[in-house]
């Protein structure tokens, strides 16, 4: 257990990013995540909305509880009470620590926007935080506290996104686009301010750090201006495209359902 928690440092060498151990672990985690989300989503699909949201409430307590435990434990392990400065919920995946509770317990337009945000970014964040987490799997063994807790929190985000889609909780109304933009913009601004003041690399707005963001970093030549603006712009484009595609699909379904049927 001391080795699992990394107390005194890990004796094992990391298996490495994209190693068999890394890929096997995250694939198994994502398979369990997807299966449980689909099963529960189908089971609760015809239930009242308040029953559907109870699943999100449990997920909210789990993801925030795990993250809080991680912050407290790492401050203890590193013998540094200021370690929390490097563990703030200011990564793209970390936004779910706030939006999942908003989706579970919120009301009205903010609830709808939070549900949309979790649906849009939950699965993307889960994949980036597991398959794309080069900074973690290159530094720590696969079966370690750092990677297991990170994997679980990202898996919960992915679970919530799939569950929201399958259970029919999402609305994806056009009027919620500005609110979704505002949520993302507020976090990006907060992350960039923290990056400058601490300094750190929240939201990967300073550099790629071995993640897929390295592609953008290379394309922009590592510009301290164009790189973060490009990352932020790609987030906004992704939101807009997601809303556009889903609304096209909804319109086609409505048209097909309303079309007259021919034949005997």
CSV table of C-alpha atoms in Angstrom, one decimal, residues 91-182:
chain,number,residue,atom,x,y,z
A,91,UNK,CA,-8.1,21.8,-16.2
A,92,UNK,CA,-10.7,21.1,-18.9
A,93,UNK,CA,-11.6,17.8,-17.2
A,94,UNK,CA,-11.7,19.5,-13.8
A,95,UNK,CA,-14.5,21.8,-14.8
A,96,UNK,CA,-16.8,18.7,-14.4
A,97,UNK,CA,-16.1,18.9,-10.6
A,98,UNK,CA,-18.4,21.9,-10.7
A,99,UNK,CA,-20.7,21.3,-13.8
A,100,UNK,CA,-21.7,17.8,-12.7
A,101,UNK,CA,-23.0,19.0,-9.3
A,102,UNK,CA,-24.7,21.9,-11.2
A,103,UNK,CA,-26.4,19.4,-13.5
A,104,UNK,CA,-27.4,17.2,-10.6
A,105,UNK,CA,-28.7,19.9,-8.2
A,106,UNK,CA,-29.2,23.0,-10.4
A,107,UNK,CA,-32.5,24.4,-11.7
A,108,UNK,CA,-33.6,26.2,-14.9
A,109,UNK,CA,-31.3,27.4,-17.6
A,110,UNK,CA,-28.1,26.9,-15.6
A,111,UNK,CA,-29.1,23.2,-15.0
A,112,UNK,CA,-29.7,22.8,-18.8
A,113,UNK,CA,-26.4,24.5,-19.7
A,114,UNK,CA,-24.5,22.4,-17.1
A,115,UNK,CA,-26.1,19.2,-18.6
A,116,UNK,CA,-25.0,20.3,-22.1
A,117,UNK,CA,-21.5,21.1,-20.9
A,118,UNK,CA,-21.1,17.7,-19.3
A,119,UNK,CA,-22.4,16.0,-22.4
A,120,UNK,CA,-20.2,18.0,-24.7
A,121,UNK,CA,-16.9,17.8,-22.8
A,122,UNK,CA,-17.3,14.8,-20.4
A,123,UNK,CA,-16.4,12.1,-22.8
A,124,UNK,CA,-13.8,14.2,-24.6
A,125,UNK,CA,-12.2,15.0,-21.2
A,126,UNK,CA,-12.3,11.3,-20.2
A,127,UNK,CA,-10.5,10.2,-23.4
A,128,UNK,CA,-7.9,13.0,-23.2
A,129,UNK,CA,-7.3,12.3,-19.5
A,130,UNK,CA,-6.8,8.6,-20.0
A,131,UNK,CA,-5.5,7.8,-23.5
A,132,UNK,CA,-4.0,11.3,-23.9
A,133,UNK,CA,-2.4,11.7,-20.4
A,134,UNK,CA,1.2,11.5,-21.5
A,135,UNK,CA,2.3,13.7,-18.6
A,136,UNK,CA,0.9,11.2,-16.0
A,137,UNK,CA,1.8,7.8,-17.5
A,138,UNK,CA,5.3,8.9,-18.4
A,139,UNK,CA,5.9,10.0,-14.8
A,140,UNK,CA,4.1,7.4,-12.6
A,141,UNK,CA,3.5,3.6,-12.7
A,142,UNK,CA,0.1,2.6,-14.2
A,143,UNK,CA,-1.3,1.1,-11.0
A,144,UNK,CA,-0.4,4.0,-8.7
A,145,UNK,CA,-2.5,6.5,-6.6
A,146,UNK,CA,-1.8,9.3,-9.0
A,147,UNK,CA,-2.9,7.5,-12.1
A,148,UNK,CA,-5.7,5.4,-10.6
A,149,UNK,CA,-7.5,8.4,-9.0
A,150,UNK,CA,-7.0,10.5,-12.2
A,151,UNK,CA,-8.4,7.6,-14.2
A,152,UNK,CA,-11.4,7.3,-11.9
A,153,UNK,CA,-12.3,11.0,-11.9
A,154,UNK,CA,-12.0,11.2,-15.7
A,155,UNK,CA,-14.0,8.0,-16.0
A,156,UNK,CA,-16.8,9.6,-13.9
A,157,UNK,CA,-16.9,12.5,-16.3
A,158,UNK,CA,-17.2,10.2,-19.3
A,159,UNK,CA,-19.9,8.1,-17.5
A,160,UNK,CA,-22.0,11.2,-16.8
A,161,UNK,CA,-21.7,12.4,-20.5
A,162,UNK,CA,-22.9,9.0,-21.8
A,163,UNK,CA,-25.5,8.6,-19.2
A,164,UNK,CA,-27.0,12.1,-19.9
A,165,UNK,CA,-27.2,11.2,-23.6
A,166,UNK,CA,-28.7,7.8,-23.2
A,167,UNK,CA,-31.2,8.8,-20.4
A,168,UNK,CA,-32.5,11.7,-22.4
A,169,UNK,CA,-31.5,14.4,-19.8
A,170,UNK,CA,-29.8,16.7,-22.3
A,171,UNK,CA,-31.6,19.5,-24.2
A,172,UNK,CA,-28.9,21.1,-26.3
A,173,UNK,CA,-31.1,24.2,-26.9
A,174,UNK,CA,-29.6,27.0,-28.9
A,175,UNK,CA,-30.4,29.5,-26.2
A,176,UNK,CA,-28.0,27.7,-23.9
A,177,UNK,CA,-24.9,28.2,-26.2
A,178,UNK,CA,-24.0,31.6,-24.6
A,179,UNK,CA,-24.1,30.1,-21.1
A,180,UNK,CA,-22.0,27.1,-22.2
A,181,UNK,CA,-19.5,29.6,-23.8
A,182,UNK,CA,-19.5,31.6,-20.6
